[in-house]
Amino acid sequence: GAGVSQSPSNKVTEKGKDVELRCDPISGHTALYWYRQSLGQGLEFLIYFQGNSAPDKSGLPSDRFSAERTGGSVSTLTIQRTQQEDSAVYLCASSTDRPPGEQFFGPGTRLTVL
Amino acid sequence: AQSVTQLGSHVSVSEGALVLLRCNYSSSVPPYLFWYVQYPNQGLQLLLKYTTGATLVKGINGFEAEFKKSETSFHLTKPSAHMSDAAEYFCAVMSPYSGAGSYQLTFGKGTKLSVIP
């Protein structure tokens, strides 16, 4: 079956522009996570969705970051007014809602802010 | 709060030699423990996990790890390295309890494994 997919695979943007990153989880997975992987900080949790709700947004680094999920499926991570420190690989993962369900990761979106 | 420490950001071994990647964790309750592998330009793939029960866990590609509660460790081993094992390896913990229902992973910084022919 299909795994987690993310688009675009690469995104280059100019400082100050807004970007949208998309995640298509595995069908039937109710839990969805966004992580950020950067050279300085390693892998960091950003936000968790259960269905369309986001009960845990504790990892979002600033109010320029937001995310939504629709239909209990596709999720979009939006970064407004991008800064150079936002450059990173953004990874999405999905799992069943029962811990310790394996989190299946997508290939990531590499964001470069010039 | 949980944290994970991976000793050695880069480990090199000869093909056929033992692979040992170290992971220590800090957690107020015994966590679930995971090892993930990341090949270049790819997402993370689960190698193995420990939840409860037997402390020696076997995973894919011949890897295994042992949970040692007294040492708060979960080191990853493989008896004989293959060239295809060259990748970055991440140890991660997950709290078995979550008020918000979020079972996010807390990762170590990763260890890049090089295999020398």
PDB file of C-alpha atoms in Angstrom:
ATOM      1  CA  GLY A   1       0.000   0.000   0.000  1.00  0.00           C
ATOM      2  CA  ALA A   2       0.986   3.626  -0.321  1.00  0.00           C
ATOM      3  CA  GLY A   3       3.115   5.151   2.362  1.00  0.00           C
ATOM      4  CA  VAL A   4       3.197   8.707   3.643  1.00  0.00           C
ATOM      5  CA  SER A   5       3.782  11.188   0.865  1.00  0.00           C
ATOM      6  CA  GLN A   6       4.887  14.797   1.080  1.00  0.00           C
ATOM      7  CA  SER A   7       5.020  17.604  -1.411  1.00  0.00           C
ATOM      8  CA  PRO A   8       6.953  19.379  -2.652  1.00  0.00           C
ATOM      9  CA  SER A   9      10.110  17.403  -2.111  1.00  0.00           C
ATOM     10  CA  ASN A  10      12.154  20.583  -2.335  1.00  0.00           C
ATOM     11  CA  LYS A  11      11.146  24.190  -1.866  1.00  0.00           C
ATOM     12  CA  VAL A  12      13.331  27.233  -2.289  1.00  0.00           C
ATOM     13  CA  THR A  13      11.838  30.530  -1.236  1.00  0.00           C
ATOM     14  CA  GLU A  14      12.886  34.055  -0.470  1.00  0.00           C
ATOM     15  CA  LYS A  15      12.958  35.445   3.016  1.00  0.00           C
ATOM     16  CA  GLY A  16       9.602  36.933   3.924  1.00  0.00           C
ATOM     17  CA  LYS A  17       7.522  34.745   1.624  1.00  0.00           C
ATOM     18  CA  ASP A  18       4.864  32.291   2.838  1.00  0.00           C
ATOM     19  CA  VAL A  19       5.152  28.565   2.102  1.00  0.00           C
ATOM     20  CA  GLU A  20       2.793  25.604   2.342  1.00  0.00           C
ATOM     21  CA  LEU A  21       3.971  22.057   2.847  1.00  0.00           C
ATOM     22  CA  ARG A  22       1.646  19.138   2.262  1.00  0.00           C
ATOM     23  CA  CYS A  23       1.413  15.710   3.864  1.00  0.00           C
ATOM     24  CA  ASP A  24      -0.716  12.757   2.735  1.00  0.00           C
ATOM     25  CA  PRO A  25      -0.774  10.179   5.523  1.00  0.00           C
ATOM     26  CA  ILE A  26      -1.408   6.478   5.234  1.00  0.00           C
ATOM     27  CA  SER A  27      -5.101   5.820   4.723  1.00  0.00           C
ATOM     28  CA  GLY A  28      -6.848   5.070   7.992  1.00  0.00           C
ATOM     29  CA  HIS A  29      -4.157   6.564  10.221  1.00  0.00           C
ATOM     30  CA  THR A  30      -5.872   8.951  12.578  1.00  0.00           C
ATOM     31  CA  ALA A  31      -2.716  10.353  14.185  1.00  0.00           C
ATOM     32  CA  LEU A  32      -0.475  12.690  12.231  1.00  0.00           C
ATOM     33  CA  TYR A  33       2.744  14.360  13.380  1.00  0.00           C
ATOM     34  CA  TRP A  34       4.983  17.045  11.919  1.00  0.00           C
ATOM     35  CA  TYR A  35       8.667  17.133  12.792  1.00  0.00           C
ATOM     36  CA  ARG A  36      11.501  19.403  11.712  1.00  0.00           C
ATOM     37  CA  GLN A  37      15.009  18.179  11.039  1.00  0.00           C
ATOM     38  CA  SER A  38      17.744  20.783  11.031  1.00  0.00           C
ATOM     39  CA  LEU A  39      21.510  20.655  11.375  1.00  0.00           C
ATOM     40  CA  GLY A  40      21.619  22.580  14.586  1.00  0.00           C
ATOM     41  CA  GLN A  41      18.597  21.190  16.391  1.00  0.00           C
ATOM     42  CA  GLY A  42      18.262  17.634  15.124  1.00  0.00           C
ATOM     43  CA  LEU A  43      14.747  16.208  14.892  1.00  0.00           C
ATOM     44  CA  GLU A  44      12.117  18.231  16.716  1.00  0.00           C
ATOM     45  CA  PHE A  45       8.405  17.646  17.211  1.00  0.00           C
ATOM     46  CA  LEU A  46       6.196  20.433  15.895  1.00  0.00           C
ATOM     47  CA  ILE A  47       2.520  19.459  16.096  1.00  0.00           C
ATOM     48  CA  TYR A  48       0.205  16.490  16.553  1.00  0.00           C
ATOM     49  CA  PHE A  49      -3.189  15.896  14.961  1.00  0.00           C
ATOM     50  CA  GLN A  50      -5.833  13.433  16.087  1.00  0.00           C
ATOM     51  CA  GLY A  51      -8.353  13.445  13.300  1.00  0.00           C
ATOM     52  CA  ASN A  52      -8.795  17.090  12.338  1.00  0.00           C
ATOM     53  CA  SER A  53      -7.972  18.419  15.784  1.00  0.00           C
ATOM     54  CA  ALA A  54      -4.545  19.502  16.994  1.00  0.00           C
ATOM     55  CA  PRO A  55      -4.467  18.876  20.745  1.00  0.00           C
ATOM     56  CA  ASP A  56      -0.718  19.348  20.939  1.00  0.00           C
ATOM     57  CA  LYS A  57       0.888  22.322  19.210  1.00  0.00           C
ATOM     58  CA  SER A  58       3.616  22.693  21.782  1.00  0.00           C
ATOM     59  CA  GLY A  59       6.473  22.274  19.310  1.00  0.00           C
ATOM     60  CA  LEU A  60       5.563  25.072  16.913  1.00  0.00           C
ATOM     61  CA  PRO A  61       8.481  27.514  17.195  1.00  0.00           C
ATOM     62  CA  SER A  62       6.555  30.728  16.625  1.00  0.00           C
ATOM     63  CA  ASP A  63       3.195  32.107  15.607  1.00  0.00           C
ATOM     64  CA  ARG A  64       4.444  32.216  12.012  1.00  0.00           C
ATOM     65  CA  PHE A  65       3.891  28.460  11.956  1.00  0.00           C
ATOM     66  CA  SER A  66       0.424  26.955  11.622  1.00  0.00           C
ATOM     67  CA  ALA A  67      -1.060  23.709  10.418  1.00  0.00           C
ATOM     68  CA  GLU A  68      -4.392  22.228   9.574  1.00  0.00           C
ATOM     69  CA  ARG A  69      -5.790  18.876   8.674  1.00  0.00           C
ATOM     70  CA  THR A  70      -8.932  18.265   6.702  1.00  0.00           C
ATOM     71  CA  GLY A  71     -11.112  15.193   6.286  1.00  0.00           C
ATOM     72  CA  GLY A  72      -8.958  13.373   8.797  1.00  0.00           C
ATOM     73  CA  SER A  73      -6.430  12.989   6.028  1.00  0.00           C
ATOM     74  CA  VAL A  74      -4.297  15.594   4.270  1.00  0.00           C
ATOM     75  CA  SER A  75      -2.398  18.075   6.402  1.00  0.00           C
ATOM     76  CA  THR A  76      -0.812  21.366   5.441  1.00  0.00           C
ATOM     77  CA  LEU A  77       1.941  23.088   7.380  1.00  0.00           C
ATOM     78  CA  THR A  78       2.127  26.806   6.636  1.00  0.00           C
ATOM     79  CA  ILE A  79       5.057  29.038   7.449  1.00  0.00           C
ATOM     80  CA  GLN A  80       4.413  32.751   7.086  1.00  0.00           C
ATOM     81  CA  ARG A  81       7.082  35.380   6.508  1.00  0.00           C
ATOM     82  CA  THR A  82       9.809  32.766   6.252  1.00  0.00           C
ATOM     83  CA  GLN A  83      13.178  33.392   7.860  1.00  0.00           C
ATOM     84  CA  GLN A  84      16.534  31.807   7.085  1.00  0.00           C
ATOM     85  CA  GLU A  85      16.415  29.850  10.329  1.00  0.00           C
ATOM     86  CA  ASP A  86      13.303  28.071   8.986  1.00  0.00           C
ATOM     87  CA  SER A  87      15.517  26.235   6.493  1.00  0.00           C
ATOM     88  CA  ALA A  88      15.241  22.554   7.368  1.00  0.00           C
ATOM     89  CA  VAL A  89      13.693  19.286   6.300  1.00  0.00           C
ATOM     90  CA  TYR A  90      10.074  19.021   7.403  1.00  0.00           C
ATOM     91  CA  LEU A  91       8.963  15.462   8.048  1.00  0.00           C
ATOM     92  CA  CYS A  92       5.453  14.176   8.413  1.00  0.00           C
ATOM     93  CA  ALA A  93       4.534  10.914  10.107  1.00  0.00           C
ATOM     94  CA  SER A  94       1.288   9.060  10.611  1.00  0.00           C
ATOM     95  CA  SER A  95       0.241   6.238  12.890  1.00  0.00           C
ATOM     96  CA  THR A  96      -2.720   4.495  14.375  1.00  0.00           C
ATOM     97  CA  ASP A  97      -4.002   6.177  17.502  1.00  0.00           C
ATOM     98  CA  ARG A  98      -2.934   3.431  19.859  1.00  0.00           C
ATOM     99  CA  PRO A  99       0.496   3.765  21.391  1.00  0.00           C
ATOM    100  CA  PRO A 100       3.067   2.661  20.777  1.00  0.00           C
ATOM    101  CA  GLY A 101       1.901   2.515  17.219  1.00  0.00           C
ATOM    102  CA  GLU A 102       4.730   2.775  14.745  1.00  0.00           C
ATOM    103  CA  GLN A 103       5.048   6.186  13.187  1.00  0.00           C
ATOM    104  CA  PHE A 104       5.525   5.916   9.451  1.00  0.00           C
ATOM    105  CA  PHE A 105       7.514   8.791   8.030  1.00  0.00           C
ATOM    106  CA  GLY A 106       7.290  10.509   4.695  1.00  0.00           C
ATOM    107  CA  PRO A 107      10.386  11.463   2.680  1.00  0.00           C
ATOM    108  CA  GLY A 108      10.232  15.045   3.862  1.00  0.00           C
ATOM    109  CA  THR A 109      10.203  18.476   2.272  1.00  0.00           C
ATOM    110  CA  ARG A 110      13.543  20.253   2.155  1.00  0.00           C
ATOM    111  CA  LEU A 111      12.906  23.964   2.663  1.00  0.00           C
ATOM    112  CA  THR A 112      15.586  26.471   1.801  1.00  0.00           C
ATOM    113  CA  VAL A 113      15.020  30.122   2.650  1.00  0.00           C
ATOM    114  CA  LEU A 114      17.356  32.483   0.817  1.00  0.00           C
TER     115      LEU A 114
ATOM    116  CA  ALA B   1      10.705  15.883  30.308  1.00  0.00           C
ATOM    117  CA  GLN B   2      12.476  13.313  28.246  1.00  0.00           C
ATOM    118  CA  SER B   3      15.837  13.458  26.524  1.00  0.00           C
ATOM    119  CA  VAL B   4      18.006  11.165  24.464  1.00  0.00           C
ATOM    120  CA  THR B   5      21.770  11.156  24.173  1.00  0.00           C
ATOM    121  CA  GLN B   6      23.545   9.366  21.374  1.00  0.00           C
ATOM    122  CA  LEU B   7      27.249   9.036  22.009  1.00  0.00           C
ATOM    123  CA  GLY B   8      29.223   9.726  18.863  1.00  0.00           C
ATOM    124  CA  SER B   9      27.830  11.741  15.993  1.00  0.00           C
ATOM    125  CA  HIS B  10      29.908   9.669  13.573  1.00  0.00           C
ATOM    126  CA  VAL B  11      30.987   6.037  13.850  1.00  0.00           C
ATOM    127  CA  SER B  12      33.134   4.174  11.351  1.00  0.00           C
ATOM    128  CA  VAL B  13      33.471   0.400  11.225  1.00  0.00           C
ATOM    129  CA  SER B  14      35.033  -2.034   8.808  1.00  0.00           C
ATOM    130  CA  GLU B  15      32.828  -4.295   6.748  1.00  0.00           C
ATOM    131  CA  GLY B  16      32.205  -7.458   8.774  1.00  0.00           C
ATOM    132  CA  ALA B  17      32.980  -5.786  12.097  1.00  0.00           C
ATOM    133  CA  LEU B  18      30.626  -5.340  15.029  1.00  0.00           C
ATOM    134  CA  VAL B  19      28.371  -2.309  14.945  1.00  0.00           C
ATOM    135  CA  LEU B  20      27.626  -0.661  18.291  1.00  0.00           C
ATOM    136  CA  LEU B  21      25.645   2.573  18.443  1.00  0.00           C
ATOM    137  CA  ARG B  22      25.026   3.961  21.891  1.00  0.00           C
ATOM    138  CA  CYS B  23      21.838   5.506  23.238  1.00  0.00           C
ATOM    139  CA  ASN B  24      21.040   6.702  26.725  1.00  0.00           C
ATOM    140  CA  TYR B  25      17.790   8.290  27.759  1.00  0.00           C
ATOM    141  CA  SER B  26      16.383  10.345  30.560  1.00  0.00           C
ATOM    142  CA  SER B  27      12.740   9.945  31.471  1.00  0.00           C
ATOM    143  CA  SER B  28      10.620  10.172  34.596  1.00  0.00           C
ATOM    144  CA  VAL B  29       8.828   6.966  33.639  1.00  0.00           C
ATOM    145  CA  PRO B  30      10.099   3.979  31.674  1.00  0.00           C
ATOM    146  CA  PRO B  31       9.509   5.048  28.089  1.00  0.00           C
ATOM    147  CA  TYR B  32       8.961   3.186  24.902  1.00  0.00           C
ATOM    148  CA  LEU B  33      12.220   3.087  22.948  1.00  0.00           C
ATOM    149  CA  PHE B  34      12.875   3.098  19.233  1.00  0.00           C
ATOM    150  CA  TRP B  35      15.680   3.003  16.725  1.00  0.00           C
ATOM    151  CA  TYR B  36      15.110   4.538  13.305  1.00  0.00           C
ATOM    152  CA  VAL B  37      17.399   4.545  10.276  1.00  0.00           C
ATOM    153  CA  GLN B  38      17.561   7.283   7.657  1.00  0.00           C
ATOM    154  CA  TYR B  39      19.157   6.767   4.273  1.00  0.00           C
ATOM    155  CA  PRO B  40      20.178   9.841   2.275  1.00  0.00           C
ATOM    156  CA  ASN B  41      17.238  11.904   1.051  1.00  0.00           C
ATOM    157  CA  GLN B  42      14.744   9.517   2.568  1.00  0.00           C
ATOM    158  CA  GLY B  43      12.426   9.531   5.558  1.00  0.00           C
ATOM    159  CA  LEU B  44      12.960   7.534   8.705  1.00  0.00           C
ATOM    160  CA  GLN B  45      12.393   3.796   8.800  1.00  0.00           C
ATOM    161  CA  LEU B  46      11.760   1.881  12.008  1.00  0.00           C
ATOM    162  CA  LEU B  47      14.474  -0.651  12.818  1.00  0.00           C
ATOM    163  CA  LEU B  48      13.120  -1.935  16.111  1.00  0.00           C
ATOM    164  CA  LYS B  49      11.250  -0.913  19.228  1.00  0.00           C
ATOM    165  CA  TYR B  50      10.962  -1.838  22.881  1.00  0.00           C
ATOM    166  CA  THR B  51       7.684  -1.451  24.719  1.00  0.00           C
ATOM    167  CA  THR B  52       7.346  -4.146  27.366  1.00  0.00           C
ATOM    168  CA  GLY B  53       8.468  -7.706  27.904  1.00  0.00           C
ATOM    169  CA  ALA B  54      11.754  -9.145  26.687  1.00  0.00           C
ATOM    170  CA  THR B  55      14.513  -6.598  27.002  1.00  0.00           C
ATOM    171  CA  LEU B  56      16.464  -7.883  23.998  1.00  0.00           C
ATOM    172  CA  VAL B  57      14.686  -6.764  20.890  1.00  0.00           C
ATOM    173  CA  LYS B  58      15.438  -7.945  17.375  1.00  0.00           C
ATOM    174  CA  GLY B  59      14.750  -5.779  14.387  1.00  0.00           C
ATOM    175  CA  ILE B  60      15.175  -5.691  10.662  1.00  0.00           C
ATOM    176  CA  ASN B  61      18.431  -6.123   8.771  1.00  0.00           C
ATOM    177  CA  GLY B  62      20.048  -8.115  11.586  1.00  0.00           C
ATOM    178  CA  PHE B  63      20.004  -5.318  14.154  1.00  0.00           C
ATOM    179  CA  GLU B  64      19.125  -5.792  17.785  1.00  0.00           C
ATOM    180  CA  ALA B  65      19.027  -3.660  20.909  1.00  0.00           C
ATOM    181  CA  GLU B  66      18.873  -4.329  24.613  1.00  0.00           C
ATOM    182  CA  PHE B  67      16.927  -2.251  27.088  1.00  0.00           C
ATOM    183  CA  LYS B  68      18.845  -1.862  30.336  1.00  0.00           C
ATOM    184  CA  LYS B  69      16.728  -0.019  32.847  1.00  0.00           C
ATOM    185  CA  SER B  70      19.478   0.276  35.444  1.00  0.00           C
ATOM    186  CA  GLU B  71      21.729   1.970  32.909  1.00  0.00           C
ATOM    187  CA  THR B  72      18.923   3.866  31.141  1.00  0.00           C
ATOM    188  CA  SER B  73      20.392   2.590  27.890  1.00  0.00           C
ATOM    189  CA  PHE B  74      19.170   1.123  24.636  1.00  0.00           C
ATOM    190  CA  HIS B  75      22.276   0.441  22.557  1.00  0.00           C
ATOM    191  CA  LEU B  76      21.952  -0.836  19.003  1.00  0.00           C
ATOM    192  CA  THR B  77      24.162  -3.662  17.757  1.00  0.00           C
ATOM    193  CA  LYS B  78      24.774  -5.760  14.692  1.00  0.00           C
ATOM    194  CA  PRO B  79      27.343  -8.555  14.673  1.00  0.00           C
ATOM    195  CA  SER B  80      28.653  -7.947  11.168  1.00  0.00           C
ATOM    196  CA  ALA B  81      28.434  -4.659   9.279  1.00  0.00           C
ATOM    197  CA  HIS B  82      27.472  -4.548   5.615  1.00  0.00           C
ATOM    198  CA  MET B  83      28.139  -1.715   3.206  1.00  0.00           C
ATOM    199  CA  SER B  84      24.388  -1.227   2.939  1.00  0.00           C
ATOM    200  CA  ASP B  85      24.230  -0.344   6.650  1.00  0.00           C
ATOM    201  CA  ALA B  86      25.842   3.038   5.982  1.00  0.00           C
ATOM    202  CA  ALA B  87      23.179   5.538   7.033  1.00  0.00           C
ATOM    203  CA  GLU B  88      22.183   7.774   9.922  1.00  0.00           C
ATOM    204  CA  TYR B  89      20.643   6.144  12.967  1.00  0.00           C
ATOM    205  CA  PHE B  90      18.333   7.818  15.441  1.00  0.00           C
ATOM    206  CA  CYS B  91      17.362   6.654  18.882  1.00  0.00           C
ATOM    207  CA  ALA B  92      14.006   7.927  20.126  1.00  0.00           C
ATOM    208  CA  VAL B  93      11.786   7.717  23.175  1.00  0.00           C
ATOM    209  CA  MET B  94       8.059   7.996  23.613  1.00  0.00           C
ATOM    210  CA  SER B  95       6.239   8.452  26.876  1.00  0.00           C
ATOM    211  CA  PRO B  96       3.627   5.746  27.390  1.00  0.00           C
ATOM    212  CA  TYR B  97       1.386   8.338  29.000  1.00  0.00           C
ATOM    213  CA  SER B  98       0.021  11.447  27.405  1.00  0.00           C
ATOM    214  CA  GLY B  99      -2.582  13.864  28.659  1.00  0.00           C
ATOM    215  CA  ALA B 100      -3.165  15.353  25.225  1.00  0.00           C
ATOM    216  CA  GLY B 101      -3.051  12.000  23.497  1.00  0.00           C
ATOM    217  CA  SER B 102       0.106  12.994  21.687  1.00  0.00           C
ATOM    218  CA  TYR B 103       2.684  10.261  21.530  1.00  0.00           C
ATOM    219  CA  GLN B 104       5.377  12.261  19.867  1.00  0.00           C
ATOM    220  CA  LEU B 105       8.880  10.950  19.606  1.00  0.00           C
ATOM    221  CA  THR B 106      11.831  12.657  21.233  1.00  0.00           C
ATOM    222  CA  PHE B 107      14.933  11.970  19.183  1.00  0.00           C
ATOM    223  CA  GLY B 108      18.628  11.898  19.817  1.00  0.00           C
ATOM    224  CA  LYS B 109      20.914  13.918  17.556  1.00  0.00           C
ATOM    225  CA  GLY B 110      21.684  10.900  15.413  1.00  0.00           C
ATOM    226  CA  THR B 111      24.783   8.835  14.640  1.00  0.00           C
ATOM    227  CA  LYS B 112      26.095   8.616  11.120  1.00  0.00           C
ATOM    228  CA  LEU B 113      27.482   5.160  10.433  1.00  0.00           C
ATOM    229  CA  SER B 114      30.175   4.694   7.813  1.00  0.00           C
ATOM    230  CA  VAL B 115      31.217   1.225   6.702  1.00  0.00           C
ATOM    231  CA  ILE B 116      34.731   0.866   5.341  1.00  0.00           C
ATOM    232  CA  PRO B 117      35.287  -1.847   2.734  1.00  0.00           C
TER     233      PRO B 117
END
